[in-house]
XYZ file of C-alpha atoms in Angstrom:
340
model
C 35.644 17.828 15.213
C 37.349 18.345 18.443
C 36.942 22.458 18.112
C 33.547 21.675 17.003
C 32.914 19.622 20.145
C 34.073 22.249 22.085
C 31.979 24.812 20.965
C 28.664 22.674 21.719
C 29.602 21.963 25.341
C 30.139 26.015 25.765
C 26.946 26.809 23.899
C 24.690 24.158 26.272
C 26.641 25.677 28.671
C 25.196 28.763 28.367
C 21.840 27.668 27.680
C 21.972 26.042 31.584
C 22.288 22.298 30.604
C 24.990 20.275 33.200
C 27.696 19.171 30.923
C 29.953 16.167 31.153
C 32.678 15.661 28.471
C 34.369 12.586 27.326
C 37.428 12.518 25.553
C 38.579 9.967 23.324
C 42.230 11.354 23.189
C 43.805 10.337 26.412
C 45.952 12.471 27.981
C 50.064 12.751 26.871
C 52.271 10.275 28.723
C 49.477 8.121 29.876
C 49.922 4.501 30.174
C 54.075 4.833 30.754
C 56.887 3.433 28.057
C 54.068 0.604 26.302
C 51.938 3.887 25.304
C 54.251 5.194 22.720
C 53.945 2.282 20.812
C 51.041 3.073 18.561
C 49.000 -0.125 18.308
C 49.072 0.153 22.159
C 48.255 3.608 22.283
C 45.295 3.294 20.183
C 43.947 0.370 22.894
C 44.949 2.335 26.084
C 43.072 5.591 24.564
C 40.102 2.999 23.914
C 39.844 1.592 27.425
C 40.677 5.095 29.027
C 38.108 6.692 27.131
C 35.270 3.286 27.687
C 35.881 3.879 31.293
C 35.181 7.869 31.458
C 32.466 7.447 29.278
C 31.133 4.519 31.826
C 31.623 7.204 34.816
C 29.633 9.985 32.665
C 26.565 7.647 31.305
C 25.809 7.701 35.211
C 25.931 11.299 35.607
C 23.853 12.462 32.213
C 20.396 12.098 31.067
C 21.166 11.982 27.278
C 24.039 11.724 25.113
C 25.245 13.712 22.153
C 27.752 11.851 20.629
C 30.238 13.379 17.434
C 31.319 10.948 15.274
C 33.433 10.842 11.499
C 33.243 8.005 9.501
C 36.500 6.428 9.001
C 39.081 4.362 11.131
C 37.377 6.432 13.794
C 34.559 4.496 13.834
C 35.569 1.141 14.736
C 37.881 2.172 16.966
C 35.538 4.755 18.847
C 31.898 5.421 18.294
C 31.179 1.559 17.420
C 32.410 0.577 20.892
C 31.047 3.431 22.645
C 27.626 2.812 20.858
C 27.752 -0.843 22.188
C 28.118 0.598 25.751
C 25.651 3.838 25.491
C 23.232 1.016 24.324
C 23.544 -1.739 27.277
C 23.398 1.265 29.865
C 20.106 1.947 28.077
C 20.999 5.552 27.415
C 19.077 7.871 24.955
C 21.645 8.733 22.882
C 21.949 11.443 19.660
C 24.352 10.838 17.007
C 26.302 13.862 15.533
C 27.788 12.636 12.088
C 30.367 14.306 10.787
C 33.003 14.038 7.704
C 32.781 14.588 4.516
C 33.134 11.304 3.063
C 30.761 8.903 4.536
C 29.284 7.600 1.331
C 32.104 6.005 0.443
C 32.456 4.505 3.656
C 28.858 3.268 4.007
C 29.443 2.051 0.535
C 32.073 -0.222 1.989
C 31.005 -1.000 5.576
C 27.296 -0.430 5.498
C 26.097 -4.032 6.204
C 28.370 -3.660 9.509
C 27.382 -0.185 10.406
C 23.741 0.250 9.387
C 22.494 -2.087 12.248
C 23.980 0.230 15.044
C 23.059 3.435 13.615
C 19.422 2.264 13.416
C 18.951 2.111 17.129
C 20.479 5.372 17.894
C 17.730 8.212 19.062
C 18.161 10.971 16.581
C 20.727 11.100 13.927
C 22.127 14.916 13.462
C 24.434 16.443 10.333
C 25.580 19.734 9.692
C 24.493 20.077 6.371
C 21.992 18.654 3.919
C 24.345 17.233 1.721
C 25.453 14.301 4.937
C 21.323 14.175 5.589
C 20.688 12.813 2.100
C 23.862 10.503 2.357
C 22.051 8.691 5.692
C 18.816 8.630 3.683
C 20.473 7.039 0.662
C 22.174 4.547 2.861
C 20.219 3.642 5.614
C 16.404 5.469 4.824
C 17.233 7.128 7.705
C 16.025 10.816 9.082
C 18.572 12.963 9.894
C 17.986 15.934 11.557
C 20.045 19.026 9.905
C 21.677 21.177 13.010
C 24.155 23.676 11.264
C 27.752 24.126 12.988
C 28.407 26.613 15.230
C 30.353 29.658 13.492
C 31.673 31.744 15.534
C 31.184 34.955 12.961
C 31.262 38.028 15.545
C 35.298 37.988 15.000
C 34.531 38.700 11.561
C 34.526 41.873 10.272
C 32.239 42.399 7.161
C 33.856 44.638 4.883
C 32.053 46.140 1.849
C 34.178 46.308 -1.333
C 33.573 48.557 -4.191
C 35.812 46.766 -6.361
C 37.669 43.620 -6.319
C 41.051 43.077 -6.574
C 43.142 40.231 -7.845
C 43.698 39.175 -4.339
C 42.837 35.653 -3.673
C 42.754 34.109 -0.665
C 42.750 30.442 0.545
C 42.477 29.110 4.038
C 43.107 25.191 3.824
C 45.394 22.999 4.617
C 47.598 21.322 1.964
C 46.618 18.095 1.704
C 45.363 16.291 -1.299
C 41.639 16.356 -1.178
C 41.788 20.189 -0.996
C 43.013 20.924 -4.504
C 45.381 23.792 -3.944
C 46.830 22.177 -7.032
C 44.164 22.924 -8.894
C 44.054 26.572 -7.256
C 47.386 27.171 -8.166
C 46.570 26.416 -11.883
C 43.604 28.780 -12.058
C 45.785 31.026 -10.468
C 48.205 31.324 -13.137
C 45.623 31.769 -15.718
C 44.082 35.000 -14.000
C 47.934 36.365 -13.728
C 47.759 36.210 -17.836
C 45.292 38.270 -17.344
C 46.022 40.364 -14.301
C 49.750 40.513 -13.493
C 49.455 42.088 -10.768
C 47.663 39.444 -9.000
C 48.983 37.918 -5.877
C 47.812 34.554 -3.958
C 48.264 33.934 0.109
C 47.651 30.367 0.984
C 47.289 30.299 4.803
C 47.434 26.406 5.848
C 50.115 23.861 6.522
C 50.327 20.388 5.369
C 52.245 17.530 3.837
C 52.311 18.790 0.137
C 54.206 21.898 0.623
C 57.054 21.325 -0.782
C 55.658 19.602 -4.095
C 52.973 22.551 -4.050
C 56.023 25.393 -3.725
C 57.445 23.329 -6.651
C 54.280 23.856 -9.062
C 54.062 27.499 -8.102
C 57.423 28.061 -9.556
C 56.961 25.670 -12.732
C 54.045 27.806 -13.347
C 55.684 30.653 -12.958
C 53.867 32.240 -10.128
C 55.771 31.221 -7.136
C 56.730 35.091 -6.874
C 53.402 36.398 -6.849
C 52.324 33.199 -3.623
C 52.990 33.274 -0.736
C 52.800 29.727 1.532
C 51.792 31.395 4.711
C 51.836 28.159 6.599
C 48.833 27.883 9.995
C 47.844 30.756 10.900
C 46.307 32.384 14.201
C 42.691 33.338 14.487
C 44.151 36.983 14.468
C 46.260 36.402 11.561
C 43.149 34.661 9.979
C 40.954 37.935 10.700
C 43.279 40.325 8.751
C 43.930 38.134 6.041
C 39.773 38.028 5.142
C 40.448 42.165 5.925
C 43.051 42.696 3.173
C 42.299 39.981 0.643
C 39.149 40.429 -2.193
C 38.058 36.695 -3.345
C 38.158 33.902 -1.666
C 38.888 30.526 -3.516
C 38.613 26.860 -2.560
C 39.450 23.809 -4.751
C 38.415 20.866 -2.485
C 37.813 17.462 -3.959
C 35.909 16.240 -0.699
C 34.145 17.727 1.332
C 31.231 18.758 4.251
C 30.420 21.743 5.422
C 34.162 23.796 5.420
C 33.542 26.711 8.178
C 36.527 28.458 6.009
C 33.925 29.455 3.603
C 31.252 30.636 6.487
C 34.324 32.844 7.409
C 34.443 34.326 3.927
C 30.891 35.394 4.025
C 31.224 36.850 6.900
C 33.892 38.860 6.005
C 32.068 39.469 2.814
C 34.739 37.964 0.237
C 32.408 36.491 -2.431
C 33.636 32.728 -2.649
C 34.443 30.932 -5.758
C 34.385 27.131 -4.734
C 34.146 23.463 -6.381
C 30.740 21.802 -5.860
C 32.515 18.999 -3.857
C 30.789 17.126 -1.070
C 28.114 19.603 0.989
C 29.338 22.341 -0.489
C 26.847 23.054 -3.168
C 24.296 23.012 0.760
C 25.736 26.053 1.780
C 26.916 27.656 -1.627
C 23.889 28.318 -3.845
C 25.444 28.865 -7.132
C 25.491 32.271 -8.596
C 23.807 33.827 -5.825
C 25.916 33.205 -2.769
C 29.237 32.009 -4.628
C 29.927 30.857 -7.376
C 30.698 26.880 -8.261
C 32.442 24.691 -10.466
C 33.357 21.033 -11.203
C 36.093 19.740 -9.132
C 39.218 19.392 -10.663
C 38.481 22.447 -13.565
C 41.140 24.844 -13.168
C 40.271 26.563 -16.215
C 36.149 27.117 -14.672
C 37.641 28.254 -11.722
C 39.803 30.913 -12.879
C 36.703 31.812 -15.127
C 34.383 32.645 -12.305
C 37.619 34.358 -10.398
C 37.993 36.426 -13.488
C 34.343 37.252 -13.560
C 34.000 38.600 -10.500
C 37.040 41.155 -11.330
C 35.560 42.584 -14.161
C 32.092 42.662 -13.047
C 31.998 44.496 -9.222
C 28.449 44.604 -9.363
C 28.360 40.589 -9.456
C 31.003 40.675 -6.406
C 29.144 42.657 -4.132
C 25.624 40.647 -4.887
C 27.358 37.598 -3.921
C 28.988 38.828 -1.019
C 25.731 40.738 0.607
C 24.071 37.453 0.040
C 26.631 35.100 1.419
C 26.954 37.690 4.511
C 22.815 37.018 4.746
C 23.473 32.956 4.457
C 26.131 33.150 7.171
C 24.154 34.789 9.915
C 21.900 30.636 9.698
C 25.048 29.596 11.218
C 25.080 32.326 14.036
C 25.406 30.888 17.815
C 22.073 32.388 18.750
C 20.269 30.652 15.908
C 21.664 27.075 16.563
C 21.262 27.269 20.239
C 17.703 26.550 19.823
C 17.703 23.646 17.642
C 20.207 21.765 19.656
C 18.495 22.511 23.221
C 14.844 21.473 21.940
C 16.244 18.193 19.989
C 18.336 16.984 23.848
C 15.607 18.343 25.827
C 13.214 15.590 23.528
C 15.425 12.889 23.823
C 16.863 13.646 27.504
C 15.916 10.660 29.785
C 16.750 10.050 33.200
Protein backbone atom coordinates (compact mmCIF):
# COMPACT_ATOMS: atom_id res chain seq x y z
CA UNK A 1 0.00 0.00 0.00
CA UNK A 2 2.75 2.25 0.99
CA UNK A 3 4.58 1.81 -2.70
CA UNK A 4 1.19 2.18 -4.03
CA UNK A 5 0.74 5.46 -2.15
CA UNK A 6 3.76 6.59 -3.41
CA UNK A 7 3.18 6.20 -6.83
CA UNK A 8 -0.21 8.35 -6.69
CA UNK A 9 1.43 11.36 -5.02
CA UNK A 10 4.22 11.24 -8.04
CA UNK A 11 1.57 10.72 -10.69
CA UNK A 12 -0.71 13.98 -9.30
CA UNK A 13 2.46 15.30 -9.14
CA UNK A 14 2.96 15.36 -12.53
CA UNK A 15 -0.42 16.13 -13.50
CA UNK A 16 0.22 19.78 -11.45
CA UNK A 17 -1.95 19.03 -8.32
CA UNK A 18 -0.08 20.50 -4.79
CA UNK A 19 0.51 17.43 -2.80
CA UNK A 20 0.65 16.97 0.93
CA UNK A 21 1.43 13.48 2.37
CA UNK A 22 0.60 11.99 5.64
CA UNK A 23 2.21 9.17 7.03
CA UNK A 24 0.86 6.86 9.41
CA UNK A 25 4.32 5.20 10.16
CA UNK A 26 6.12 7.61 12.36
CA UNK A 27 9.48 8.04 11.97
CA UNK A 28 12.32 5.39 13.74
CA UNK A 29 13.30 6.40 17.27
CA UNK A 30 10.44 8.71 17.77
CA UNK A 31 8.90 9.08 21.07
CA UNK A 32 12.41 7.95 23.08
CA UNK A 33 12.77 4.48 25.30
CA UNK A 34 8.46 4.18 25.89
CA UNK A 35 8.29 3.86 21.86
CA UNK A 36 9.80 0.49 21.58
CA UNK A 37 7.28 -0.93 23.54
CA UNK A 38 4.71 -1.91 20.98
CA UNK A 39 1.32 -1.10 22.52
CA UNK A 40 2.94 2.38 22.95
CA UNK A 41 4.27 2.56 19.66
CA UNK A 42 1.10 1.82 18.02
CA UNK A 43 -0.52 5.05 20.17
CA UNK A 44 2.48 7.44 19.58
CA UNK A 45 2.29 6.55 15.63
CA UNK A 46 -1.60 7.31 16.11
CA UNK A 47 -1.28 10.73 17.71
CA UNK A 48 1.86 11.61 15.49
CA UNK A 49 0.11 10.77 12.50
CA UNK A 50 -3.69 12.64 13.92
CA UNK A 51 -1.59 15.67 14.33
CA UNK A 52 0.13 15.80 10.66
CA UNK A 53 -2.94 14.90 9.22
CA UNK A 54 -4.61 17.97 11.37
CA UNK A 55 -1.68 20.32 9.87
CA UNK A 56 -2.43 18.93 6.15
CA UNK A 57 -6.52 19.06 6.26
CA UNK A 58 -5.63 22.94 6.44
CA UNK A 59 -3.42 22.99 3.57
CA UNK A 60 -5.58 20.61 0.96
CA UNK A 61 -8.80 20.94 -0.75
CA UNK A 62 -9.67 17.18 -0.86
CA UNK A 63 -8.45 14.08 0.53
CA UNK A 64 -7.53 10.75 -0.96
CA UNK A 65 -7.23 8.50 1.67
CA UNK A 66 -5.69 4.49 1.20
CA UNK A 67 -7.00 2.26 3.45
CA UNK A 68 -6.85 -2.02 4.05
CA UNK A 69 -9.28 -3.57 5.99
CA UNK A 70 -7.88 -5.20 8.95
CA UNK A 71 -6.30 -4.11 12.38
CA UNK A 72 -5.47 -1.15 10.18
CA UNK A 73 -8.63 0.14 10.31
CA UNK A 74 -9.39 0.81 13.78
CA UNK A 75 -6.27 1.87 14.51
CA UNK A 76 -5.92 4.33 11.42
CA UNK A 77 -8.49 5.20 8.85
CA UNK A 78 -11.47 4.97 11.54
CA UNK A 79 -9.82 7.74 13.57
CA UNK A 80 -8.63 9.67 10.75
CA UNK A 81 -12.20 9.42 9.17
CA UNK A 82 -13.62 10.86 12.49
CA UNK A 83 -11.25 13.88 12.06
CA UNK A 84 -11.42 14.37 8.01
CA UNK A 85 -15.22 14.46 8.89
CA UNK A 86 -15.41 17.24 11.83
CA UNK A 87 -12.93 19.45 9.67
CA UNK A 88 -15.68 19.06 7.07
CA UNK A 89 -13.28 17.84 4.43
CA UNK A 90 -14.35 16.17 1.09
CA UNK A 91 -12.71 13.20 1.40
CA UNK A 92 -12.17 9.93 -1.22
CA UNK A 93 -11.67 6.59 0.13
CA UNK A 94 -9.08 4.26 -1.59
CA UNK A 95 -9.90 0.60 -0.34
CA UNK A 96 -7.52 -1.73 -0.57
CA UNK A 97 -6.81 -5.57 0.55
CA UNK A 98 -7.84 -8.44 -0.54
CA UNK A 99 -9.91 -9.67 2.15
CA UNK A 100 -12.47 -7.22 3.13
CA UNK A 101 -15.47 -9.48 2.92
CA UNK A 102 -14.55 -11.28 5.60
CA UNK A 103 -13.94 -8.37 7.55
CA UNK A 104 -17.19 -6.54 6.73
CA UNK A 105 -18.69 -9.86 7.50
CA UNK A 106 -17.43 -9.40 11.02
CA UNK A 107 -17.34 -5.64 11.68
CA UNK A 108 -19.85 -4.29 9.23
CA UNK A 109 -22.47 -2.91 11.70
CA UNK A 110 -19.34 -0.80 13.13
CA UNK A 111 -17.85 0.16 9.86
CA UNK A 112 -20.72 0.62 7.40
CA UNK A 113 -21.89 3.91 9.15
CA UNK A 114 -18.48 5.72 8.45
CA UNK A 115 -17.94 4.53 5.07
CA UNK A 116 -21.39 5.87 4.08
CA UNK A 117 -20.47 9.46 4.56
CA UNK A 118 -17.25 9.33 2.78
CA UNK A 119 -17.33 11.27 -0.86
CA UNK A 120 -16.40 8.63 -3.33
CA UNK A 121 -15.37 5.18 -2.50
CA UNK A 122 -12.40 3.92 -5.01
CA UNK A 123 -10.97 0.03 -5.57
CA UNK A 124 -8.54 -1.24 -7.80
CA UNK A 125 -10.39 -3.89 -9.20
CA UNK A 126 -13.94 -5.05 -9.73
CA UNK A 127 -13.76 -7.88 -7.66
CA UNK A 128 -13.36 -5.16 -4.11
CA UNK A 129 -16.29 -2.93 -6.09
CA UNK A 130 -18.79 -5.78 -5.85
CA UNK A 131 -17.58 -6.62 -2.20
CA UNK A 132 -18.72 -2.72 -1.12
CA UNK A 133 -21.92 -3.28 -3.10
CA UNK A 134 -22.65 -6.59 -1.39
CA UNK A 135 -21.93 -5.06 1.94
CA UNK A 136 -22.89 -1.70 2.10
CA UNK A 137 -25.05 -1.06 -1.56
CA UNK A 138 -22.46 1.14 -2.04
CA UNK A 139 -20.84 2.60 -5.53
CA UNK A 140 -17.45 2.19 -5.84
CA UNK A 141 -15.65 3.73 -8.36
CA UNK A 142 -13.01 1.18 -10.11
CA UNK A 143 -9.47 3.23 -10.54
CA UNK A 144 -6.87 0.47 -11.59
CA UNK A 145 -3.29 0.60 -9.78
CA UNK A 146 -0.61 2.22 -11.15
CA UNK A 147 1.88 -0.36 -12.93
CA UNK A 148 4.77 0.84 -13.64
CA UNK A 149 5.22 -1.56 -16.99
CA UNK A 150 7.91 0.55 -19.09
CA UNK A 151 10.72 -1.53 -17.01
CA UNK A 152 9.28 -4.43 -18.56
CA UNK A 153 10.54 -5.85 -21.41
CA UNK A 154 7.97 -7.84 -23.56
CA UNK A 155 9.58 -10.72 -24.94
CA UNK A 156 7.94 -12.91 -27.63
CA UNK A 157 8.47 -16.67 -27.16
CA UNK A 158 8.20 -19.22 -29.81
CA UNK A 159 8.10 -21.95 -27.48
CA UNK A 160 7.79 -22.42 -23.87
CA UNK A 161 9.94 -23.94 -21.67
CA UNK A 162 9.49 -25.72 -18.39
CA UNK A 163 10.61 -22.65 -16.66
CA UNK A 164 8.27 -21.44 -14.07
CA UNK A 165 8.46 -18.54 -12.35
CA UNK A 166 6.89 -17.16 -9.10
CA UNK A 167 7.24 -13.75 -7.57
CA UNK A 168 5.48 -13.91 -4.01
CA UNK A 169 6.29 -13.92 -0.85
CA UNK A 170 6.05 -17.10 1.29
CA UNK A 171 3.45 -16.72 3.42
CA UNK A 172 0.42 -18.84 3.77
CA UNK A 173 -2.30 -17.27 1.77
CA UNK A 174 -0.02 -17.44 -1.32
CA UNK A 175 0.02 -21.20 -1.84
CA UNK A 176 3.58 -21.82 -2.89
CA UNK A 177 2.65 -25.10 -1.27
CA UNK A 178 0.38 -25.82 -3.61
CA UNK A 179 2.89 -24.54 -6.44
CA UNK A 180 5.40 -26.73 -5.32
CA UNK A 181 3.01 -29.76 -5.72
CA UNK A 182 2.01 -28.93 -9.29
CA UNK A 183 5.46 -28.49 -9.75
CA UNK A 184 6.47 -31.91 -9.14
CA UNK A 185 3.83 -33.29 -11.30
CA UNK A 186 5.07 -31.35 -14.53
CA UNK A 187 8.81 -32.71 -13.58
CA UNK A 188 7.09 -36.40 -14.21
CA UNK A 189 6.55 -35.13 -17.15
CA UNK A 190 9.36 -32.78 -18.02
CA UNK A 191 12.54 -33.51 -16.04
CA UNK A 192 14.18 -31.01 -17.07
CA UNK A 193 12.03 -28.50 -15.53
CA UNK A 194 13.33 -26.04 -13.06
CA UNK A 195 11.31 -23.58 -10.57
CA UNK A 196 12.79 -19.98 -9.16
CA UNK A 197 10.70 -18.68 -6.37
CA UNK A 198 11.78 -15.03 -5.89
CA UNK A 199 10.14 -13.84 -2.41
CA UNK A 200 11.01 -14.09 1.24
CA UNK A 201 8.84 -14.98 4.06
CA UNK A 202 8.15 -16.93 7.21
CA UNK A 203 7.54 -20.44 5.60
CA UNK A 204 10.85 -20.97 4.10
CA UNK A 205 12.16 -23.33 5.86
CA UNK A 206 8.95 -25.69 6.02
CA UNK A 207 8.57 -24.81 2.15
CA UNK A 208 12.54 -25.92 1.45
CA UNK A 209 11.40 -29.01 3.45
CA UNK A 210 8.43 -30.02 0.95
CA UNK A 211 10.62 -29.32 -2.05
CA UNK A 212 12.92 -32.01 -0.97
CA UNK A 213 10.10 -34.57 0.27
CA UNK A 214 8.85 -34.14 -3.16
CA UNK A 215 11.79 -34.63 -4.60
CA UNK A 216 12.33 -31.44 -6.43
CA UNK A 217 14.30 -29.37 -4.09
CA UNK A 218 17.24 -29.79 -6.76
CA UNK A 219 15.46 -28.56 -9.61
CA UNK A 220 14.08 -24.94 -7.00
CA UNK A 221 15.68 -22.56 -6.24
CA UNK A 222 14.42 -20.15 -3.02
CA UNK A 223 15.74 -16.96 -4.44
CA UNK A 224 14.69 -15.01 -1.41
CA UNK A 225 13.52 -10.70 -2.23
CA UNK A 226 14.68 -9.69 -5.00
CA UNK A 227 15.63 -6.18 -6.64
CA UNK A 228 13.54 -4.57 -9.30
CA UNK A 229 16.63 -5.43 -11.57
CA UNK A 230 16.83 -8.88 -10.43
CA UNK A 231 12.96 -8.98 -10.89
CA UNK A 232 13.37 -7.69 -14.66
CA UNK A 233 15.72 -10.57 -15.73
CA UNK A 234 14.01 -13.15 -14.00
CA UNK A 235 10.50 -12.33 -16.26
CA UNK A 236 13.56 -12.18 -19.22
CA UNK A 237 14.80 -15.76 -18.72
CA UNK A 238 11.82 -17.59 -17.27
CA UNK A 239 8.66 -18.98 -19.77
CA UNK A 240 5.37 -19.34 -17.42
CA UNK A 241 4.53 -17.63 -14.77
CA UNK A 242 2.55 -19.37 -11.87
CA UNK A 243 0.68 -18.12 -8.81
CA UNK A 244 -1.17 -20.23 -6.17
CA UNK A 245 -2.73 -17.53 -3.91
CA UNK A 246 -5.59 -18.40 -1.63
CA UNK A 247 -6.50 -14.57 -1.09
CA UNK A 248 -6.26 -12.13 -2.94
CA UNK A 249 -6.82 -8.38 -4.87
CA UNK A 250 -5.36 -7.21 -7.60
CA UNK A 251 -1.42 -8.83 -7.33
CA UNK A 252 0.72 -6.27 -9.64
CA UNK A 253 3.13 -9.56 -9.86
CA UNK A 254 0.84 -10.82 -12.46
CA UNK A 255 0.53 -7.21 -14.40
CA UNK A 256 4.39 -7.73 -14.46
CA UNK A 257 4.02 -11.08 -16.19
CA UNK A 258 1.97 -9.67 -18.95
CA UNK A 259 4.07 -7.27 -19.52
CA UNK A 260 6.85 -9.29 -19.93
CA UNK A 261 4.65 -11.54 -21.91
CA UNK A 262 4.88 -14.84 -19.66
CA UNK A 263 1.35 -16.26 -20.09
CA UNK A 264 0.13 -16.67 -16.34
CA UNK A 265 -1.39 -19.71 -14.92
CA UNK A 266 -3.14 -18.47 -11.62
CA UNK A 267 -5.94 -19.62 -8.96
CA UNK A 268 -9.22 -17.68 -9.29
CA UNK A 269 -8.69 -16.34 -5.70
CA UNK A 270 -9.99 -12.97 -4.60
CA UNK A 271 -9.89 -10.21 -7.75
CA UNK A 272 -8.01 -12.24 -9.62
CA UNK A 273 -10.47 -13.77 -11.96
CA UNK A 274 -10.98 -9.17 -12.65
CA UNK A 275 -7.85 -9.02 -14.26
CA UNK A 276 -7.33 -12.72 -15.51
CA UNK A 277 -10.06 -13.62 -18.02
CA UNK A 278 -9.79 -17.28 -18.18
CA UNK A 279 -8.42 -18.89 -21.23
CA UNK A 280 -7.82 -15.80 -22.97
CA UNK A 281 -5.46 -13.78 -20.85
CA UNK A 282 -4.30 -16.70 -18.39
CA UNK A 283 -5.42 -19.41 -17.51
CA UNK A 284 -7.34 -20.23 -13.93
CA UNK A 285 -8.04 -22.78 -11.54
CA UNK A 286 -9.63 -23.55 -8.13
CA UNK A 287 -7.52 -22.63 -5.27
CA UNK A 288 -5.93 -25.24 -3.57
CA UNK A 289 -5.87 -27.83 -6.97
CA UNK A 290 -2.41 -28.69 -7.49
CA UNK A 291 -3.23 -31.26 -9.88
CA UNK A 292 -5.46 -28.27 -12.27
CA UNK A 293 -2.64 -26.23 -11.95
CA UNK A 294 0.02 -28.34 -13.21
CA UNK A 295 -2.64 -29.25 -15.96
CA UNK A 296 -2.89 -25.81 -17.43
CA UNK A 297 1.18 -25.46 -16.84
CA UNK A 298 1.46 -28.59 -18.86
CA UNK A 299 -0.85 -27.28 -21.49
CA UNK A 300 0.75 -24.44 -22.30
CA UNK A 301 4.13 -26.58 -22.96
CA UNK A 302 2.77 -28.70 -25.38
CA UNK A 303 0.61 -26.32 -27.11
CA UNK A 304 2.95 -22.91 -28.07
CA UNK A 305 0.28 -21.65 -30.06
CA UNK A 306 -2.02 -21.41 -26.78
CA UNK A 307 1.13 -19.66 -24.96
CA UNK A 308 1.65 -16.99 -27.23
CA UNK A 309 -2.37 -16.15 -27.54
CA UNK A 310 -2.39 -15.73 -23.93
CA UNK A 311 0.58 -13.80 -23.62
CA UNK A 312 -0.23 -11.17 -26.68
CA UNK A 313 -3.49 -10.79 -24.91
CA UNK A 314 -2.35 -10.36 -21.38
CA UNK A 315 0.45 -7.85 -22.86
CA UNK A 316 -2.95 -5.95 -24.46
CA UNK A 317 -4.79 -6.18 -20.77
CA UNK A 318 -1.69 -4.75 -19.09
CA UNK A 319 -1.27 -1.58 -21.06
CA UNK A 320 -5.32 -0.59 -18.83
CA UNK A 321 -2.97 -0.36 -16.05
CA UNK A 322 -0.42 2.01 -17.86
CA UNK A 323 0.42 5.46 -15.88
CA UNK A 324 -0.92 7.51 -18.75
CA UNK A 325 -4.27 5.74 -18.71
CA UNK A 326 -4.94 6.06 -14.89
CA UNK A 327 -3.79 9.57 -14.67
CA UNK A 328 -7.01 10.64 -16.02
CA UNK A 329 -9.41 8.85 -13.96
CA UNK A 330 -7.82 9.85 -10.74
CA UNK A 331 -7.39 13.74 -11.70
CA UNK A 332 -11.17 14.08 -12.97
CA UNK A 333 -12.63 11.98 -9.81
CA UNK A 334 -10.31 14.78 -7.07
CA UNK A 335 -10.89 17.57 -9.33
CA UNK A 336 -15.05 16.60 -8.68
CA UNK A 337 -14.76 16.20 -5.21
CA UNK A 338 -11.91 18.95 -4.49
CA UNK A 339 -13.43 21.63 -2.13
CA UNK A 340 -11.89 24.48 -0.64
Amino acid sequence: MAIQAEKLAALLREQGSEVVEVRTNGASGQGGAMARIPGVRSIINLARFLRDLDSALRRTDVVYFLSGFFNFYFWVTFPALLLIYARRKPVVLSARGGDAARFFRRYGKLVGPVLRRVDKITTPSGFLRDVFRDAFALEAQVIPNIADLDQFEFRRRDQFRPRLLVTRNLEQIYGIDTVLRAFALVREQHPDATLVIAGGGSLRAELEQLAAELKVDDAVTFHGPVSHAQIQRLYGEYDIYVNASRIDNLPGSLLEAFASGLPVVSTRAGGIPYMVEDGVTGMLVAVDDHQALAEQVLRIIDDPALGLALADAAYAESQKYARKNVAPQLVNLLAQHARP
